[in-house]
PDB file of C-alpha atoms in Angstrom:
ATOM      1  CA  ALA A   1       7.260 -17.731   1.826  1.00 78.00           C
ATOM      2  CA  GLN A   2       7.019 -13.907   2.961  1.00 87.00           C
ATOM      3  CA  SER A   3       6.431 -12.364   5.662  1.00 92.00           C
ATOM      4  CA  VAL A   4       6.153  -9.596   7.410  1.00 95.00           C
ATOM      5  CA  THR A   5       5.078  -8.546  10.780  1.00 96.00           C
ATOM      6  CA  GLN A   6       4.785  -5.602  12.513  1.00 96.00           C
ATOM      7  CA  LEU A   7       4.866  -5.100  16.786  1.00 93.00           C
ATOM      8  CA  GLY A   8       2.383  -3.298  18.346  1.00 92.00           C
ATOM      9  CA  SER A   9      -0.324  -2.422  16.390  1.00 93.00           C
ATOM     10  CA  HIS A  10      -1.029   0.716  18.699  1.00 96.00           C
ATOM     11  CA  VAL A  11       1.637   2.736  20.071  1.00 97.00           C
ATOM     12  CA  SER A  12       2.523   6.067  22.102  1.00 97.00           C
ATOM     13  CA  VAL A  13       5.303   8.101  21.816  1.00 97.00           C
ATOM     14  CA  SER A  14       4.873  11.972  23.474  1.00 97.00           C
ATOM     15  CA  GLU A  15       5.748  15.249  21.440  1.00 97.00           C
ATOM     16  CA  GLY A  16       9.532  15.145  21.482  1.00 97.00           C
ATOM     17  CA  ALA A  17      10.183  10.731  22.033  1.00 98.00           C
ATOM     18  CA  LEU A  18      11.620   8.605  19.906  1.00 98.00           C
ATOM     19  CA  VAL A  19       9.116   6.665  17.649  1.00 98.00           C
ATOM     20  CA  LEU A  20      10.635   3.352  17.580  1.00 98.00           C
ATOM     21  CA  LEU A  21       8.205   1.052  15.354  1.00 98.00           C
ATOM     22  CA  ARG A  22       8.921  -2.212  14.619  1.00 98.00           C
ATOM     23  CA  CYS A  23       9.031  -4.490  11.633  1.00 98.00           C
ATOM     24  CA  ASN A  24      10.593  -8.130  11.126  1.00 97.00           C
ATOM     25  CA  TYR A  25      10.370 -10.213   7.753  1.00 96.00           C
ATOM     26  CA  SER A  26      10.984 -13.266   6.495  1.00 94.00           C
ATOM     27  CA  SER A  27      12.288 -14.113   2.540  1.00 90.00           C
ATOM     28  CA  SER A  28      13.718 -16.536   0.936  1.00 88.00           C
ATOM     29  CA  VAL A  29      15.614 -14.461  -1.473  1.00 86.00           C
ATOM     30  CA  PRO A  30      17.136 -11.001  -0.530  1.00 86.00           C
ATOM     31  CA  PRO A  31      14.204  -8.614   0.187  1.00 89.00           C
ATOM     32  CA  TYR A  32      13.164  -5.091  -0.612  1.00 91.00           C
ATOM     33  CA  LEU A  33      11.574  -3.749   2.070  1.00 94.00           C
ATOM     34  CA  PHE A  34       9.867  -0.484   2.244  1.00 95.00           C
ATOM     35  CA  TRP A  35       7.563   1.817   4.772  1.00 97.00           C
ATOM     36  CA  TYR A  36       4.912   3.484   3.795  1.00 97.00           C
ATOM     37  CA  VAL A  37       2.668   5.968   5.878  1.00 97.00           C
ATOM     38  CA  GLN A  38      -0.927   6.306   6.037  1.00 96.00           C
ATOM     39  CA  TYR A  39      -3.150   9.610   6.831  1.00 94.00           C
ATOM     40  CA  PRO A  40      -7.232   8.711   7.794  1.00 88.00           C
ATOM     41  CA  ASN A  41      -9.044   8.490   4.371  1.00 82.00           C
ATOM     42  CA  GLN A  42      -5.942   8.681   2.677  1.00 89.00           C
ATOM     43  CA  GLY A  43      -3.493   6.668   0.358  1.00 92.00           C
ATOM     44  CA  LEU A  44       0.187   5.352   1.600  1.00 95.00           C
ATOM     45  CA  GLN A  45       2.559   7.304   1.133  1.00 95.00           C
ATOM     46  CA  LEU A  46       6.218   5.934   0.825  1.00 94.00           C
ATOM     47  CA  LEU A  47       8.586   7.107   3.313  1.00 96.00           C
ATOM     48  CA  LEU A  48      11.395   5.213   2.896  1.00 95.00           C
ATOM     49  CA  LYS A  49      12.803   2.270   0.733  1.00 93.00           C
ATOM     50  CA  TYR A  50      15.363  -0.036   1.306  1.00 93.00           C
ATOM     51  CA  THR A  51      17.084  -1.854  -2.517  1.00 87.00           C
ATOM     52  CA  SER A  52      20.636  -3.695  -0.610  1.00 80.00           C
ATOM     53  CA  ALA A  53      22.013  -0.311  -0.940  1.00 79.00           C
ATOM     54  CA  ALA A  54      22.209   1.175   2.096  1.00 87.00           C
ATOM     55  CA  THR A  55      21.692  -0.090   5.222  1.00 91.00           C
ATOM     56  CA  LEU A  56      20.934   2.956   7.111  1.00 95.00           C
ATOM     57  CA  VAL A  57      17.835   4.104   4.623  1.00 95.00           C
ATOM     58  CA  LYS A  58      17.294   7.908   5.316  1.00 95.00           C
ATOM     59  CA  GLY A  59      13.122   9.357   4.010  1.00 95.00           C
ATOM     60  CA  ILE A  60      11.319  12.028   4.401  1.00 94.00           C
ATOM     61  CA  ASN A  61       9.608  13.646   7.390  1.00 93.00           C
ATOM     62  CA  GLY A  62      12.485  12.459   9.533  1.00 96.00           C
ATOM     63  CA  PHE A  63      12.270   8.810   9.293  1.00 97.00           C
ATOM     64  CA  GLU A  64      14.951   6.472   8.670  1.00 97.00           C
ATOM     65  CA  ALA A  65      15.698   2.678   8.987  1.00 98.00           C
ATOM     66  CA  GLU A  66      18.118   0.335   9.179  1.00 96.00           C
ATOM     67  CA  PHE A  67      17.866  -3.199   7.532  1.00 96.00           C
ATOM     68  CA  LYS A  68      19.559  -6.010   9.628  1.00 96.00           C
ATOM     69  CA  LYS A  69      20.074  -8.689   7.661  1.00 93.00           C
ATOM     70  CA  SER A  70      21.127 -10.629  10.781  1.00 94.00           C
ATOM     71  CA  GLU A  71      17.831  -9.812  12.651  1.00 95.00           C
ATOM     72  CA  THR A  72      15.938 -10.258   9.982  1.00 96.00           C
ATOM     73  CA  SER A  73      14.550  -6.196  10.955  1.00 97.00           C
ATOM     74  CA  PHE A  74      13.867  -3.469   9.555  1.00 97.00           C
ATOM     75  CA  HIS A  75      12.496  -1.175  12.371  1.00 98.00           C
ATOM     76  CA  LEU A  76      11.684   2.483  11.836  1.00 98.00           C
ATOM     77  CA  THR A  77      12.838   5.378  13.891  1.00 98.00           C
ATOM     78  CA  LYS A  78      12.507   8.871  13.828  1.00 98.00           C
ATOM     79  CA  PRO A  79      14.570  10.782  17.157  1.00 97.00           C
ATOM     80  CA  SER A  80      11.670  13.372  17.761  1.00 97.00           C
ATOM     81  CA  ALA A  81       8.190  12.493  17.755  1.00 97.00           C
ATOM     82  CA  HIS A  82       5.868  15.678  16.384  1.00 97.00           C
ATOM     83  CA  MET A  83       2.202  15.953  16.508  1.00 97.00           C
ATOM     84  CA  SER A  84       1.698  15.551  12.789  1.00 96.00           C
ATOM     85  CA  ASP A  85       3.157  12.124  12.123  1.00 97.00           C
ATOM     86  CA  ALA A  86       0.449  10.463  14.114  1.00 97.00           C
ATOM     87  CA  ALA A  87      -0.560   8.570  11.306  1.00 97.00           C
ATOM     88  CA  GLU A  88      -0.552   4.315  10.793  1.00 96.00           C
ATOM     89  CA  TYR A  89       2.695   2.690   9.488  1.00 98.00           C
ATOM     90  CA  PHE A  90       2.793  -0.203   7.101  1.00 97.00           C
ATOM     91  CA  CYS A  91       6.835  -2.383   6.489  1.00 97.00           C
ATOM     92  CA  ALA A  92       5.841  -3.884   3.172  1.00 95.00           C
ATOM     93  CA  LEU A  93       8.804  -6.250   1.367  1.00 93.00           C
ATOM     94  CA  MET A  94       9.491  -7.116  -1.863  1.00 88.00           C
ATOM     95  CA  PRO A  95      11.226 -10.148  -2.261  1.00 81.00           C
ATOM     96  CA  GLY A  96      14.135  -9.981  -4.711  1.00 74.00           C
ATOM     97  CA  GLY A  97      12.880  -6.493  -5.869  1.00 63.00           C
ATOM     98  CA  TYR A  98      10.451  -8.495  -7.885  1.00 69.00           C
ATOM     99  CA  GLN A  99       6.736  -7.068  -8.157  1.00 71.00           C
ATOM    100  CA  LYS A 100       4.948  -8.471  -5.895  1.00 80.00           C
ATOM    101  CA  VAL A 101       4.457  -6.682  -1.889  1.00 88.00           C
ATOM    102  CA  THR A 102       3.675  -8.735   1.255  1.00 90.00           C
ATOM    103  CA  PHE A 103       2.989  -5.837   3.387  1.00 93.00           C
ATOM    104  CA  GLY A 104       2.244  -6.096   7.203  1.00 94.00           C
ATOM    105  CA  THR A 105      -1.023  -5.170   9.415  1.00 93.00           C
ATOM    106  CA  GLY A 106      -0.034  -1.568  10.013  1.00 95.00           C
ATOM    107  CA  THR A 107       0.967  -0.014  13.690  1.00 97.00           C
ATOM    108  CA  LYS A 108      -0.894   2.984  14.370  1.00 96.00           C
ATOM    109  CA  LEU A 109       0.793   5.758  16.256  1.00 97.00           C
ATOM    110  CA  GLN A 110      -0.604   7.995  18.493  1.00 97.00           C
ATOM    111  CA  VAL A 111       1.878  11.281  19.672  1.00 97.00           C
ATOM    112  CA  ILE A 112       0.669  12.445  22.925  1.00 97.00           C
ATOM    113  CA  PRO A 113       1.067  16.594  23.266  1.00 95.00           C
TER     114      PRO A 113
ATOM    115  CA  GLU B   1      -2.636  15.944 -11.922  1.00 61.00           C
ATOM    116  CA  THR B   2       1.221  14.360 -10.770  1.00 78.00           C
ATOM    117  CA  GLY B   3       1.044  11.028  -8.646  1.00 93.00           C
ATOM    118  CA  VAL B   4      -2.178   8.925  -8.855  1.00 96.00           C
ATOM    119  CA  THR B   5      -5.562   9.936  -8.749  1.00 96.00           C
ATOM    120  CA  GLN B   6      -8.782   8.058  -7.701  1.00 97.00           C
ATOM    121  CA  THR B   7     -12.330   8.999  -8.363  1.00 97.00           C
ATOM    122  CA  PRO B   8     -14.413   8.523  -6.280  1.00 97.00           C
ATOM    123  CA  ARG B   9     -12.931   9.468  -3.004  1.00 96.00           C
ATOM    124  CA  HIS B  10     -16.037   9.069  -1.318  1.00 96.00           C
ATOM    125  CA  LEU B  11     -18.999   5.777  -2.792  1.00 96.00           C
ATOM    126  CA  VAL B  12     -22.530   4.422  -1.656  1.00 95.00           C
ATOM    127  CA  MET B  13     -23.789   2.133  -3.524  1.00 92.00           C
ATOM    128  CA  GLY B  14     -26.718  -0.523  -3.150  1.00 90.00           C
ATOM    129  CA  MET B  15     -26.666  -4.230  -3.377  1.00 88.00           C
ATOM    130  CA  THR B  16     -27.880  -4.164  -7.118  1.00 87.00           C
ATOM    131  CA  ASN B  17     -26.130  -1.481  -8.903  1.00 88.00           C
ATOM    132  CA  LYS B  18     -23.312  -1.363 -10.548  1.00 93.00           C
ATOM    133  CA  LYS B  19     -20.834   1.805 -10.195  1.00 95.00           C
ATOM    134  CA  SER B  20     -17.257   2.118 -11.389  1.00 97.00           C
ATOM    135  CA  LEU B  21     -13.777   3.230  -9.774  1.00 98.00           C
ATOM    136  CA  LYS B  22     -10.969   5.395 -11.566  1.00 98.00           C
ATOM    137  CA  CYS B  23      -7.582   5.214 -11.018  1.00 98.00           C
ATOM    138  CA  GLU B  24      -5.349   7.480 -13.399  1.00 97.00           C
ATOM    139  CA  GLN B  25      -1.359   7.389 -12.527  1.00 96.00           C
ATOM    140  CA  HIS B  26       0.398  10.334 -14.007  1.00 94.00           C
ATOM    141  CA  LEU B  27       4.152   8.472 -13.089  1.00 92.00           C
ATOM    142  CA  GLY B  28       5.018   6.768 -16.769  1.00 91.00           C
ATOM    143  CA  HIS B  29       4.891   3.585 -15.313  1.00 91.00           C
ATOM    144  CA  ASN B  30       3.676   0.804 -16.697  1.00 89.00           C
ATOM    145  CA  ALA B  31       1.397  -2.333 -14.061  1.00 91.00           C
ATOM    146  CA  MET B  32      -1.480  -1.081 -12.366  1.00 93.00           C
ATOM    147  CA  TYR B  33      -2.687  -2.577  -8.742  1.00 94.00           C
ATOM    148  CA  TRP B  34      -5.695  -2.727  -7.033  1.00 96.00           C
ATOM    149  CA  TYR B  35      -5.272  -3.491  -3.534  1.00 96.00           C
ATOM    150  CA  LYS B  36      -8.855  -3.475  -0.791  1.00 96.00           C
ATOM    151  CA  GLN B  37      -8.182  -2.505   2.447  1.00 94.00           C
ATOM    152  CA  SER B  38     -10.736  -3.744   5.294  1.00 92.00           C
ATOM    153  CA  ALA B  39     -10.043  -2.496   8.336  1.00 86.00           C
ATOM    154  CA  LYS B  40      -8.497  -4.339  11.007  1.00 78.00           C
ATOM    155  CA  LYS B  41      -7.096  -6.582   8.442  1.00 84.00           C
ATOM    156  CA  PRO B  42      -4.278  -6.315   5.645  1.00 85.00           C
ATOM    157  CA  LEU B  43      -3.508  -4.612   2.452  1.00 91.00           C
ATOM    158  CA  GLU B  44      -5.006  -6.989   0.094  1.00 91.00           C
ATOM    159  CA  LEU B  45      -3.761  -7.426  -3.577  1.00 92.00           C
ATOM    160  CA  MET B  46      -7.092  -7.828  -6.203  1.00 94.00           C
ATOM    161  CA  PHE B  47      -5.502  -7.193  -8.999  1.00 93.00           C
ATOM    162  CA  VAL B  48      -2.520  -6.745 -11.447  1.00 91.00           C
ATOM    163  CA  TYR B  49      -2.091  -4.949 -14.288  1.00 91.00           C
ATOM    164  CA  ASN B  50       1.397  -5.153 -16.234  1.00 85.00           C
ATOM    165  CA  PHE B  51       1.589  -3.198 -20.115  1.00 83.00           C
ATOM    166  CA  LYS B  52      -2.688  -3.509 -20.056  1.00 81.00           C
ATOM    167  CA  GLU B  53      -2.430  -7.354 -19.588  1.00 83.00           C
ATOM    168  CA  GLN B  54      -3.537  -8.689 -16.591  1.00 83.00           C
ATOM    169  CA  THR B  55      -1.248 -10.599 -15.069  1.00 82.00           C
ATOM    170  CA  GLU B  56      -2.501 -11.607 -11.510  1.00 82.00           C
ATOM    171  CA  ASN B  57      -6.210 -12.282 -10.088  1.00 81.00           C
ATOM    172  CA  ASN B  58      -5.894 -12.947  -6.138  1.00 83.00           C
ATOM    173  CA  SER B  59      -9.186 -15.490  -6.207  1.00 87.00           C
ATOM    174  CA  VAL B  60     -11.214 -12.525  -6.243  1.00 93.00           C
ATOM    175  CA  PRO B  61     -15.220 -12.540  -6.739  1.00 93.00           C
ATOM    176  CA  SER B  62     -16.646 -12.340  -9.807  1.00 93.00           C
ATOM    177  CA  ARG B  63     -18.239  -8.929  -8.600  1.00 95.00           C
ATOM    178  CA  PHE B  64     -15.410  -7.742  -9.359  1.00 96.00           C
ATOM    179  CA  SER B  65     -14.764  -6.369 -12.932  1.00 95.00           C
ATOM    180  CA  PRO B  66     -11.468  -4.584 -13.576  1.00 95.00           C
ATOM    181  CA  GLU B  67     -10.401  -3.014 -17.047  1.00 95.00           C
ATOM    182  CA  CYS B  68      -6.878  -1.514 -17.979  1.00 94.00           C
ATOM    183  CA  PRO B  69      -7.655   0.439 -21.151  1.00 94.00           C
ATOM    184  CA  ASN B  70      -4.130   1.174 -20.877  1.00 92.00           C
ATOM    185  CA  SER B  71      -0.919   2.251 -19.039  1.00 90.00           C
ATOM    186  CA  SER B  72      -2.151   4.964 -17.490  1.00 94.00           C
ATOM    187  CA  HIS B  73      -5.907   4.292 -16.817  1.00 96.00           C
ATOM    188  CA  LEU B  74      -7.006   1.358 -14.837  1.00 97.00           C
ATOM    189  CA  PHE B  75     -11.375   1.014 -13.494  1.00 97.00           C
ATOM    190  CA  LEU B  76     -12.873  -1.467 -11.361  1.00 97.00           C
ATOM    191  CA  HIS B  77     -16.412  -2.413 -12.060  1.00 97.00           C
ATOM    192  CA  LEU B  78     -18.633  -3.056  -9.158  1.00 96.00           C
ATOM    193  CA  HIS B  79     -21.709  -4.944  -9.436  1.00 93.00           C
ATOM    194  CA  THR B  80     -23.994  -7.011  -7.369  1.00 93.00           C
ATOM    195  CA  LEU B  81     -21.714  -6.103  -3.876  1.00 93.00           C
ATOM    196  CA  GLN B  82     -22.551  -7.634  -0.619  1.00 94.00           C
ATOM    197  CA  PRO B  83     -21.336  -5.586   2.806  1.00 93.00           C
ATOM    198  CA  GLU B  84     -18.452  -7.181   3.465  1.00 93.00           C
ATOM    199  CA  ASP B  85     -16.508  -5.630   0.038  1.00 95.00           C
ATOM    200  CA  SER B  86     -17.471  -2.228   2.062  1.00 95.00           C
ATOM    201  CA  ALA B  87     -13.706  -1.245   2.458  1.00 95.00           C
ATOM    202  CA  LEU B  88     -11.021   1.771   0.989  1.00 95.00           C
ATOM    203  CA  TYR B  89     -10.108   0.055  -2.238  1.00 97.00           C
ATOM    204  CA  LEU B  90      -6.802   1.735  -3.369  1.00 97.00           C
ATOM    205  CA  CYS B  91      -4.706   1.554  -6.683  1.00 97.00           C
ATOM    206  CA  ALA B  92      -1.085   2.117  -7.412  1.00 95.00           C
ATOM    207  CA  SER B  93       1.450   2.118  -9.958  1.00 93.00           C
ATOM    208  CA  SER B  94       4.901   1.432 -10.074  1.00 91.00           C
ATOM    209  CA  SER B  95       7.202   0.806 -13.337  1.00 85.00           C
ATOM    210  CA  ARG B  96       8.116  -3.051 -14.662  1.00 71.00           C
ATOM    211  CA  GLY B  97      10.689  -5.017 -15.314  1.00 62.00           C
ATOM    212  CA  ARG B  98      13.551  -3.365 -13.849  1.00 59.00           C
ATOM    213  CA  VAL B  99      14.247  -4.842 -10.735  1.00 56.00           C
ATOM    214  CA  GLY B 100      14.403  -2.110  -7.465  1.00 57.00           C
ATOM    215  CA  ALA B 101      12.381  -0.392  -9.842  1.00 60.00           C
ATOM    216  CA  ASN B 102       8.591  -1.426  -9.135  1.00 79.00           C
ATOM    217  CA  THR B 103       8.045   0.873  -5.779  1.00 87.00           C
ATOM    218  CA  GLN B 104       4.475   0.683  -5.800  1.00 91.00           C
ATOM    219  CA  TYR B 105       3.326   4.534  -5.358  1.00 93.00           C
ATOM    220  CA  PHE B 106      -0.233   4.800  -4.170  1.00 95.00           C
ATOM    221  CA  GLY B 107      -3.159   6.534  -4.574  1.00 96.00           C
ATOM    222  CA  PRO B 108      -6.079   8.201  -2.515  1.00 95.00           C
ATOM    223  CA  GLY B 109      -7.835   5.045  -2.581  1.00 96.00           C
ATOM    224  CA  THR B 110     -12.407   5.883  -2.841  1.00 97.00           C
ATOM    225  CA  ARG B 111     -14.101   4.754   0.393  1.00 96.00           C
ATOM    226  CA  LEU B 112     -16.716   2.324  -0.943  1.00 96.00           C
ATOM    227  CA  THR B 113     -19.863   1.674   1.115  1.00 95.00           C
ATOM    228  CA  VAL B 114     -22.134  -1.258   0.478  1.00 94.00           C
ATOM    229  CA  LEU B 115     -25.658  -0.402   1.962  1.00 92.00           C
TER     230      LEU B 115
END
């Protein structure tokens, strides 16, 4: 069975501080992993994806994530939070790179001025 | 238009109404999806279409009826809905076939309110 766990439904950081959003997965086959961002009243926008190439993946808006197989993790980071980063972030798993995607429950990021 | 578009963006309907949601993708993809996003619940996959054929129906009630006339268009026909069907309905598309090419791209969603 495949699953995605996002630790912390709400995360608050100060503007300029490090952003760390946690994602752990379970997959019986090599996973493809994604981070999406959702702004209020909008759809999901792809931030970055891991597709079995480099384990450190860089995405848009200064975000990056590192695939750690030993820890079954794919945490999302950004060195310095900006007010515009306030949104909900979803981690997603596609087992084996095939079609069906399992989404985490999301983490709402609040950025404090 | 680029990416995935959805219309209408907002819809309010009574329980006896019939309405349709429309999705169009401009990415040259051949797979399309409907998702339901409710407050405090994970994103729920409803339907999957590959090359216009429905390949997945996740036990969705029959009051939701999808239609995929071609690889670029996807509809969700709604009738006799319940208040608990109020949610954000998201459409997505992807390429199908090549492993790793299946990244899903989402539309902005339709916010549905059932009175």
